Coordinates of C-alpha atoms and ligand atoms in Angstrom, one line a residue:
M1 CA -0.7 -29.4 -8.6
N2 CA 0.5 -27.6 -11.6
V3 CA 2.4 -24.4 -11.1
L4 CA 3.1 -21.5 -13.2
V5 CA 5.7 -19.0 -12.2
L6 CA 6.0 -15.5 -14.1
G7 CA 9.3 -13.9 -14.4
S8 CA 12.7 -14.6 -15.4
G9 CA 15.0 -13.6 -12.3
G10 CA 17.0 -15.0 -9.7
R11 CA 13.7 -14.5 -7.6
E12 CA 11.8 -16.9 -10.1
H13 CA 14.4 -19.5 -10.1
A14 CA 14.7 -19.6 -6.3
L15 CA 10.8 -19.8 -6.0
S16 CA 10.7 -22.6 -8.8
H17 CA 13.4 -24.5 -7.1
K18 CA 11.6 -24.5 -3.8
I19 CA 8.3 -25.2 -5.5
S20 CA 10.0 -28.3 -7.3
Q21 CA 10.9 -29.8 -3.9
S22 CA 7.2 -30.0 -3.1
P23 CA 5.5 -33.6 -3.1
S24 CA 2.4 -31.8 -4.2
L25 CA 3.8 -30.5 -7.4
G26 CA 2.6 -31.9 -10.8
K27 CA 4.0 -29.8 -13.7
L28 CA 5.9 -26.9 -13.3
F29 CA 6.2 -24.0 -16.1
I30 CA 8.1 -20.9 -16.0
A31 CA 7.6 -17.9 -18.2
P32 CA 9.6 -16.8 -19.8
G33 CA 12.2 -18.3 -17.3
N34 CA 15.8 -18.6 -17.8
A35 CA 18.6 -21.4 -18.3
G36 CA 18.3 -22.2 -14.6
T37 CA 14.5 -22.7 -14.5
H38 CA 14.9 -24.7 -17.7
Q39 CA 16.3 -27.5 -15.6
L40 CA 13.4 -27.6 -13.1
G41 CA 10.4 -27.2 -15.5
E42 CA 9.3 -26.0 -18.9
N43 CA 10.1 -22.7 -19.9
V44 CA 7.3 -20.8 -21.9
A45 CA 7.5 -17.7 -24.0
M46 CA 4.7 -15.4 -23.0
N47 CA 3.8 -11.6 -22.5
I48 CA 3.3 -12.0 -18.7
E49 CA 1.5 -8.6 -18.5
D50 CA -1.3 -9.8 -20.9
A51 CA -3.9 -11.5 -18.7
A52 CA -5.6 -12.8 -21.6
E53 CA -2.3 -14.8 -22.8
V54 CA -1.6 -15.9 -19.3
G55 CA -5.3 -17.0 -18.7
A56 CA -5.2 -19.2 -22.1
F57 CA -2.2 -20.9 -21.0
V58 CA -3.5 -21.6 -17.6
K59 CA -6.7 -23.2 -18.9
A60 CA -4.9 -25.2 -21.8
N61 CA -2.4 -26.7 -19.1
A62 CA -4.7 -27.1 -16.1
I63 CA -2.7 -24.7 -13.9
D64 CA -3.7 -24.7 -10.3
I65 CA -1.3 -21.9 -9.0
V66 CA 0.0 -18.8 -10.7
V67 CA 2.9 -17.2 -8.8
I68 CA 3.5 -13.6 -10.1
G69 CA 7.2 -12.7 -9.4
P70 CA 7.6 -9.1 -10.6
E71 CA 5.9 -6.0 -9.9
A72 CA 5.0 -5.1 -13.6
P73 CA 2.1 -7.8 -14.1
L74 CA 0.7 -6.9 -10.6
V75 CA 0.5 -3.4 -11.2
A76 CA -1.0 -4.0 -14.6
G77 CA -3.8 -6.0 -12.9
V78 CA -2.9 -9.4 -14.3
H79 CA -4.6 -11.0 -11.2
D80 CA -7.7 -9.2 -12.0
G81 CA -7.6 -10.1 -15.4
L82 CA -7.3 -13.8 -14.7
K83 CA -10.1 -13.7 -12.1
A84 CA -12.4 -12.0 -14.6
D85 CA -12.7 -15.3 -16.3
A86 CA -15.4 -17.3 -14.7
A87 CA -13.6 -20.5 -15.6
L88 CA -10.6 -19.6 -13.3
S89 CA -12.5 -18.8 -10.2
D90 CA -10.7 -21.6 -8.2
L91 CA -7.2 -20.6 -9.6
I92 CA -4.6 -19.8 -6.7
V93 CA -3.1 -16.6 -7.6
V94 CA 0.0 -15.5 -5.5
G95 CA 0.1 -11.7 -5.8
P96 CA -2.3 -9.0 -5.0
R97 CA -5.0 -7.5 -7.1
Q98 CA -4.4 -4.2 -8.9
A99 CA -5.9 -1.9 -6.3
A100 CA -3.6 -3.4 -3.8
A101 CA -0.5 -3.5 -6.0
E102 CA -0.8 0.5 -6.0
L103 CA 1.2 0.1 -2.7
E104 CA 4.1 -0.2 -5.1
G105 CA 2.6 1.4 -8.1
S106 CA 2.2 4.7 -6.4
K107 CA 4.4 6.2 -3.7
D108 CA 1.8 8.6 -3.0
F109 CA -0.7 5.8 -2.7
A110 CA 1.7 4.1 -0.2
K111 CA 2.2 7.2 1.9
E112 CA -1.5 7.9 2.4
F113 CA -2.0 4.2 3.4
M114 CA 0.6 4.6 5.9
M115 CA -0.8 7.8 7.3
R116 CA -4.4 6.3 7.3
H117 CA -3.1 3.5 9.6
N118 CA -0.6 5.3 11.6
I119 CA 2.4 3.4 10.5
P120 CA 5.7 5.1 11.0
T121 CA 7.1 6.4 8.0
A122 CA 9.2 9.7 6.8
A123 CA 7.1 12.8 6.7
Y124 CA 6.3 13.8 3.2
Q125 CA 4.4 15.9 0.7
T126 CA 3.4 15.2 -3.0
F127 CA 3.6 17.7 -5.9
T128 CA 2.5 17.9 -9.5
K129 CA 3.8 20.1 -12.3
D130 CA 0.9 22.5 -11.2
T131 CA 2.6 22.7 -7.8
L132 CA 6.1 23.0 -8.6
A133 CA 6.5 26.3 -6.9
E134 CA 5.0 24.9 -3.7
G135 CA 7.3 21.8 -4.0
Q136 CA 10.3 24.1 -4.2
A137 CA 9.2 26.1 -1.2
F138 CA 8.6 22.9 0.8
L139 CA 12.3 21.8 -0.1
E140 CA 13.4 25.3 1.5
T141 CA 11.8 24.1 4.8
L142 CA 13.7 20.8 4.9
D143 CA 17.1 20.0 6.0
A144 CA 19.8 18.3 3.4
P145 CA 19.8 15.7 2.1
Y146 CA 16.6 16.0 -0.1
V147 CA 14.8 12.8 -1.0
L148 CA 12.7 13.0 -4.2
K149 CA 10.7 10.1 -5.5
A150 CA 8.9 9.4 -8.7
D151 CA 5.4 8.6 -7.8
G152 CA 5.2 5.5 -10.3
L153 CA 7.2 2.5 -11.1
A154 CA 10.7 3.5 -12.4
A155 CA 12.7 0.1 -12.6
G156 CA 14.3 1.1 -9.2
K157 CA 15.7 4.3 -10.4
G158 CA 12.9 6.9 -9.4
V159 CA 14.5 7.9 -6.1
L160 CA 16.9 10.7 -5.9
I161 CA 18.9 11.7 -2.7
I162 CA 20.5 15.2 -3.3
E163 CA 22.9 17.3 -0.9
D164 CA 22.4 20.7 -2.6
L165 CA 19.1 22.7 -2.2
D166 CA 19.4 24.2 -5.7
E167 CA 20.2 21.0 -7.3
A168 CA 17.0 19.4 -5.7
K169 CA 14.9 22.2 -6.9
E170 CA 16.2 21.8 -10.4
E171 CA 15.8 18.1 -10.3
L172 CA 12.1 18.4 -9.1
K173 CA 11.5 20.4 -12.0
N174 CA 13.1 17.9 -14.4
M175 CA 11.1 15.3 -12.9
L176 CA 7.8 17.1 -12.9
V177 CA 8.0 19.5 -16.2
D178 CA 10.5 17.5 -18.1
A179 CA 9.2 14.1 -17.3
K180 CA 12.7 12.8 -16.4
F181 CA 11.2 9.4 -15.5
G182 CA 8.3 9.8 -18.0
D183 CA 4.8 9.3 -16.8
A184 CA 6.1 7.9 -13.4
S185 CA 7.4 11.3 -12.3
S186 CA 4.1 13.4 -13.1
R187 CA 3.9 13.3 -9.4
V188 CA 6.7 13.3 -6.8
V189 CA 6.9 12.6 -3.3
I190 CA 9.4 14.6 -1.4
E191 CA 10.3 13.2 1.9
E192 CA 12.3 13.9 5.0
F193 CA 15.5 11.9 5.0
L194 CA 16.1 9.1 7.4
A195 CA 19.1 8.0 8.8
G196 CA 19.7 4.4 10.0
I197 CA 20.4 0.9 8.7
E198 CA 18.0 -0.7 6.2
F199 CA 16.6 -4.2 6.3
S200 CA 13.7 -6.0 4.6
I201 CA 10.8 -8.2 6.0
F202 CA 8.7 -10.4 3.9
A203 CA 5.2 -11.6 4.8
L204 CA 2.8 -13.8 2.9
T205 CA -0.8 -12.8 3.8
D206 CA -4.1 -14.4 3.0
G207 CA -6.1 -11.2 2.7
Q208 CA -8.2 -12.0 5.6
G209 CA -5.8 -10.7 8.2
G210 CA -3.9 -14.0 8.5
Y211 CA -0.2 -14.0 7.6
V212 CA 3.2 -15.7 8.2
I213 CA 6.5 -13.7 8.5
L214 CA 9.2 -14.9 6.4
P215 CA 12.9 -14.7 7.3
E216 CA 14.1 -11.2 7.2
A217 CA 17.2 -10.2 5.0
K218 CA 19.5 -7.3 4.3
D219 CA 20.2 -6.4 0.6
Y220 CA 23.4 -4.7 -0.9
K221 CA 22.0 -2.2 -3.6
R222 CA 25.2 -0.2 -4.7
I223 CA 27.3 -1.5 -7.4
G224 CA 30.5 -0.6 -5.5
E225 CA 32.2 -2.1 -2.4
G226 CA 31.5 -0.2 0.7
D227 CA 28.1 0.8 -0.6
T228 CA 29.4 3.3 -3.1
G229 CA 28.5 4.0 -6.7
L230 CA 25.1 3.6 -8.7
N231 CA 22.0 1.7 -7.3
T232 CA 21.3 -1.6 -8.8
G233 CA 18.6 -4.1 -8.5
G234 CA 20.7 -5.8 -5.5
M235 CA 24.2 -7.2 -5.5
G236 CA 24.1 -9.6 -2.5
A237 CA 21.9 -10.4 0.6
V238 CA 21.9 -11.9 3.9
S239 CA 19.6 -13.7 6.3
P240 CA 19.0 -13.6 9.0
V241 CA 20.0 -10.0 10.0
P242 CA 21.9 -10.1 13.3
F243 CA 20.7 -6.6 14.4
F244 CA 16.9 -7.7 13.9
D245 CA 16.7 -8.8 17.5
A246 CA 13.7 -9.8 19.7
A247 CA 13.0 -6.2 20.7
L248 CA 13.3 -4.9 17.2
R249 CA 11.0 -7.5 15.8
E250 CA 8.4 -7.0 18.5
R251 CA 8.3 -3.4 17.6
T252 CA 8.3 -4.0 14.0
V253 CA 5.4 -6.5 14.1
K254 CA 3.5 -4.2 16.4
E255 CA 3.9 -0.8 14.8
I256 CA 4.4 -1.9 11.1
I257 CA 3.4 -5.5 10.0
E258 CA 0.1 -5.8 12.0
P259 CA -1.1 -2.5 10.9
T260 CA -0.3 -3.1 7.5
I261 CA -2.0 -6.3 7.3
K262 CA -5.2 -5.1 9.1
G263 CA -5.1 -2.0 7.0
L264 CA -5.3 -3.9 3.8
V265 CA -8.3 -5.7 5.2
K266 CA -9.9 -2.4 6.4
D267 CA -9.4 -0.6 3.2
N268 CA -10.8 -3.7 1.1
L269 CA -7.8 -4.0 -0.7
P270 CA -7.5 -7.6 -2.0
Y271 CA -4.2 -8.9 -1.1
Q272 CA -3.1 -12.7 -1.4
G273 CA 0.5 -12.7 -1.9
F274 CA 3.9 -11.6 -0.6
V275 CA 4.4 -8.3 1.1
F276 CA 7.7 -6.8 1.1
F277 CA 8.7 -4.1 3.9
G278 CA 11.4 -2.0 3.0
L279 CA 12.5 -0.7 6.3
I280 CA 15.1 1.4 8.1
N281 CA 15.9 1.3 11.7
T282 CA 16.1 4.9 12.9
S283 CA 16.9 6.4 16.3
K284 CA 13.1 6.6 16.7
G285 CA 12.6 2.9 15.9
P286 CA 11.9 1.2 12.7
K287 CA 10.1 3.0 9.8
V288 CA 8.9 2.2 6.3
I289 CA 10.8 3.3 3.4
E290 CA 8.9 1.5 0.7
Y291 CA 6.5 -1.2 0.2
N292 CA 6.8 -3.7 -2.7
V293 CA 4.0 -6.2 -3.6
R294 CA 6.2 -9.1 -4.4
M295 CA 9.4 -10.8 -3.0
G296 CA 12.7 -8.9 -3.2
D297 CA 15.6 -9.7 -5.6
P298 CA 18.1 -11.1 -4.4
E299 CA 16.6 -11.2 -1.2
T300 CA 14.4 -14.2 -2.3
E301 CA 17.8 -16.2 -2.9
V302 CA 18.3 -16.2 0.8
V303 CA 14.8 -16.0 2.3
I304 CA 13.2 -19.0 0.3
P305 CA 16.1 -21.3 0.7
R306 CA 15.7 -20.8 4.5
L307 CA 12.1 -22.1 4.6
E308 CA 11.7 -25.7 5.7
S309 CA 7.9 -25.4 5.1
D310 CA 6.3 -26.5 1.9
L311 CA 5.9 -23.5 -0.4
I312 CA 2.8 -25.1 -2.1
D313 CA 1.3 -25.8 1.3
L314 CA 1.7 -22.1 2.1
F315 CA 0.0 -21.0 -1.0
V316 CA -3.0 -23.3 -0.3
A317 CA -3.3 -22.0 3.1
M318 CA -3.1 -18.4 1.6
H319 CA -5.9 -19.3 -0.7
E320 CA -8.0 -20.9 2.0
G321 CA -7.5 -18.1 4.4
T322 CA -5.6 -20.2 7.3
L323 CA -2.3 -18.8 7.3
D324 CA -2.9 -17.9 10.8
Q325 CA -2.7 -21.8 11.8
V326 CA 0.6 -22.3 9.9
D327 CA 3.7 -23.0 12.1
L328 CA 6.5 -21.9 9.7
Q329 CA 9.6 -23.9 9.8
V330 CA 12.7 -22.1 9.1
N331 CA 16.4 -23.0 8.9
P332 CA 18.5 -21.2 11.8
Q333 CA 21.4 -21.3 9.9
T334 CA 22.7 -18.1 7.9
A335 CA 22.2 -17.9 4.1
A336 CA 24.0 -15.5 2.1
T337 CA 24.1 -14.8 -1.6
V338 CA 26.5 -12.9 -3.9
M339 CA 25.0 -11.6 -7.3
V340 CA 27.5 -12.1 -10.3
V341 CA 26.8 -9.3 -12.7
A342 CA 27.8 -8.3 -16.4
G343 CA 30.6 -5.8 -16.8
G344 CA 29.4 -2.2 -17.1
Y345 CA 26.0 -2.9 -15.1
P346 CA 24.1 -1.2 -14.0
E347 CA 24.7 0.9 -17.0
A348 CA 25.4 -0.3 -20.5
Y349 CA 26.4 -3.9 -20.4
K350 CA 26.9 -6.8 -23.1
K351 CA 24.8 -9.9 -23.5
G352 CA 25.5 -13.2 -25.1
D353 CA 28.8 -14.1 -23.3
T354 CA 29.5 -17.8 -22.8
I355 CA 29.6 -18.7 -19.0
S356 CA 32.2 -21.3 -18.2
G357 CA 33.0 -23.4 -15.0
L358 CA 29.1 -23.8 -13.9
R359 CA 28.4 -27.2 -12.1
D360 CA 26.5 -28.6 -9.3
F361 CA 28.4 -27.0 -6.3
E362 CA 28.4 -29.2 -3.2
A363 CA 28.2 -25.9 -1.0
T364 CA 26.5 -23.4 -3.0
T365 CA 23.1 -23.0 -5.0
V366 CA 23.4 -21.2 -8.2
Y367 CA 20.2 -19.1 -9.0
H368 CA 20.2 -18.0 -12.6
A369 CA 18.9 -14.4 -13.4
G370 CA 20.1 -13.0 -16.8
T371 CA 21.1 -16.3 -18.5
K372 CA 19.8 -18.4 -21.3
G373 CA 20.6 -21.4 -23.4
T374 CA 20.2 -25.1 -22.7
D375 CA 23.7 -26.8 -23.3
E376 CA 25.7 -23.7 -23.5
V377 CA 24.5 -21.1 -21.2
V378 CA 25.4 -17.4 -22.0
T379 CA 24.6 -14.1 -20.2
N380 CA 21.3 -12.4 -21.0
G381 CA 20.9 -9.6 -18.6
G382 CA 22.8 -7.2 -16.2
R383 CA 22.4 -9.4 -13.2
V384 CA 23.5 -12.8 -14.3
M385 CA 23.6 -15.2 -11.4
A386 CA 23.2 -15.5 -7.6
F387 CA 25.6 -17.8 -5.6
T388 CA 23.8 -18.8 -2.4
S389 CA 25.3 -20.8 0.5
F390 CA 24.6 -21.6 3.9
G391 CA 26.9 -21.4 7.1
A392 CA 27.0 -21.1 11.0
D393 CA 27.5 -17.4 10.3
K394 CA 27.6 -14.8 7.2
D395 CA 31.5 -15.3 7.1
E396 CA 31.1 -19.1 6.7
A397 CA 28.4 -18.8 4.0
L398 CA 30.1 -16.1 2.2
A399 CA 33.5 -17.9 2.1
K400 CA 31.6 -20.9 0.2
S401 CA 29.8 -18.5 -2.3
Y402 CA 33.2 -16.8 -3.1
A403 CA 34.9 -20.3 -3.4
S404 CA 32.0 -21.4 -6.0
I405 CA 32.2 -17.9 -7.8
A406 CA 36.0 -18.3 -8.3
E407 CA 35.5 -21.4 -10.6
V408 CA 33.0 -19.4 -12.8
S409 CA 33.8 -17.0 -15.5
F410 CA 32.6 -14.9 -18.5
E411 CA 33.9 -11.8 -20.1
G412 CA 33.4 -9.0 -18.0
M413 CA 32.1 -10.8 -15.0
N414 CA 31.9 -8.5 -11.8
F415 CA 30.7 -8.9 -8.1
R416 CA 30.8 -7.4 -4.7
K417 CA 33.4 -8.7 -2.6
D418 CA 32.3 -7.2 0.6
I419 CA 28.7 -8.5 0.9
G420 CA 27.6 -8.2 4.8
F421 CA 30.5 -5.9 5.6
D422 CA 28.3 -3.8 7.9
L423 CA 26.7 -6.6 9.9
Ligands
AMP501 P1 12.9 3.3 -2.8 O1 12.8 3.0 -4.2 O2 11.7 4.1 -1.9 O3 13.2 1.9 -1.7 O4 14.2 4.1 -2.3 C1 15.5 3.6 -2.8 C2 16.6 3.9 -1.6 O5 16.6 5.1 -1.5 C3 16.1 3.1 -0.3 O6 16.5 1.8 -0.4 C4 17.0 3.9 0.7 O7 18.3 3.6 0.6 C5 17.0 5.4 0.0 N1 15.8 6.2 0.6 C6 14.6 6.2 0.2 N2 13.8 6.8 0.9 C7 14.6 7.6 2.0 C8 14.5 8.3 3.0 N3 13.2 8.9 3.3 N4 15.6 8.6 3.8 C9 16.7 8.0 3.5 N5 16.9 7.3 2.5 C10 15.8 6.8 1.8
LIG502 N1 16.3 -5.9 -4.0 C1 15.4 -5.0 -3.9 C2 14.1 -5.2 -4.6 O1 13.8 -6.3 -4.9 O2 13.4 -4.3 -4.8

């Protein structure tokens, strides 16, 4: 089967790496890809949010499976655009239709979905600029800290957590009236603050109520050690998560995963693809912080390497609606990944710096993110590479990743030395 992966991050390199190991693979294309995916298949320049452009490539290259990595093309309706072409009716598309992608595209939509299906999440209300005064009054009824969320996609930056009531009221105005996050904050969800430890669960669903639960992971979002400083796309991840024990798993499946998968079917939201449950384990049990309609990055760089089942087989089962019959095989060892980033990230950073010391490490797989080049590899983004290793526990896995990182360098290179510190 010929496969096209859309995206250019560590997530897409990890997915491509796994797909490239499948005996069912014919040709592999990645659009636009990076220096890592270049070694696995053919990188193709393409506007991945333009369904007509993607569709033309699919037809010209007899693609059987399109894997949509990031949220933007999903929320833009690329899946729908592809399926609008009768010639592509048999194409397997991994990623939901636009209507279902609203679970990530609109926080208010996701909250209403959870209310409808009785899925535990923080209490909330949604406001617009016409209801600013009501929003500010609602803040007065809550305890600090205050959680303000831009309704739409804001590249992971649309959530503010504020200690001071007056500052929260001011920021609500900035978001609603002064368009702090552009159109994304024309609606704002104000939420009850939840205390607890966060973790992520991933499922692949066939849209007919069938699903498999992939290995869980914990992500480290802040730039600084000890979870301090600005939020990033993610600085590292560990899988499995030791506190996700049998009891928590049972509760999460019963209260969150099952009702979500069934809710998608009940609400007629066409969903074939990965569901990302961003969860927090509170004193009252697990609750949903957010849904994403794709795999996480860097979580993919630990979750997918742990899969022993063939990924193309899983995509075919998804397409045929037989995921319920799949017995997923998972490596019981611990996988850990450490993200190496450009100096200055997540604020302004440089691109184009030469990366030296890269080689095939025995104990570590390097998943490229912001890189480009063929012979000489240079930096091309804030998050540059994820170093994934396996071990009997997280310490053993992380020691291998840190040893490999020590051999690699580029100007301004930065990474967190404490991934997994709280486990
Ligand atoms: P989100 O984009 O919704 O995942 O939010 C980004 C981050 O903000 C999450 O990973 C949490 O750390 C934090 N967060 C979001 N909502 C809440 C909440 N209701 N209570 C506590 N922390 C939250
Ligand atoms: N690592 C978090 C995300 O992919 O959204």
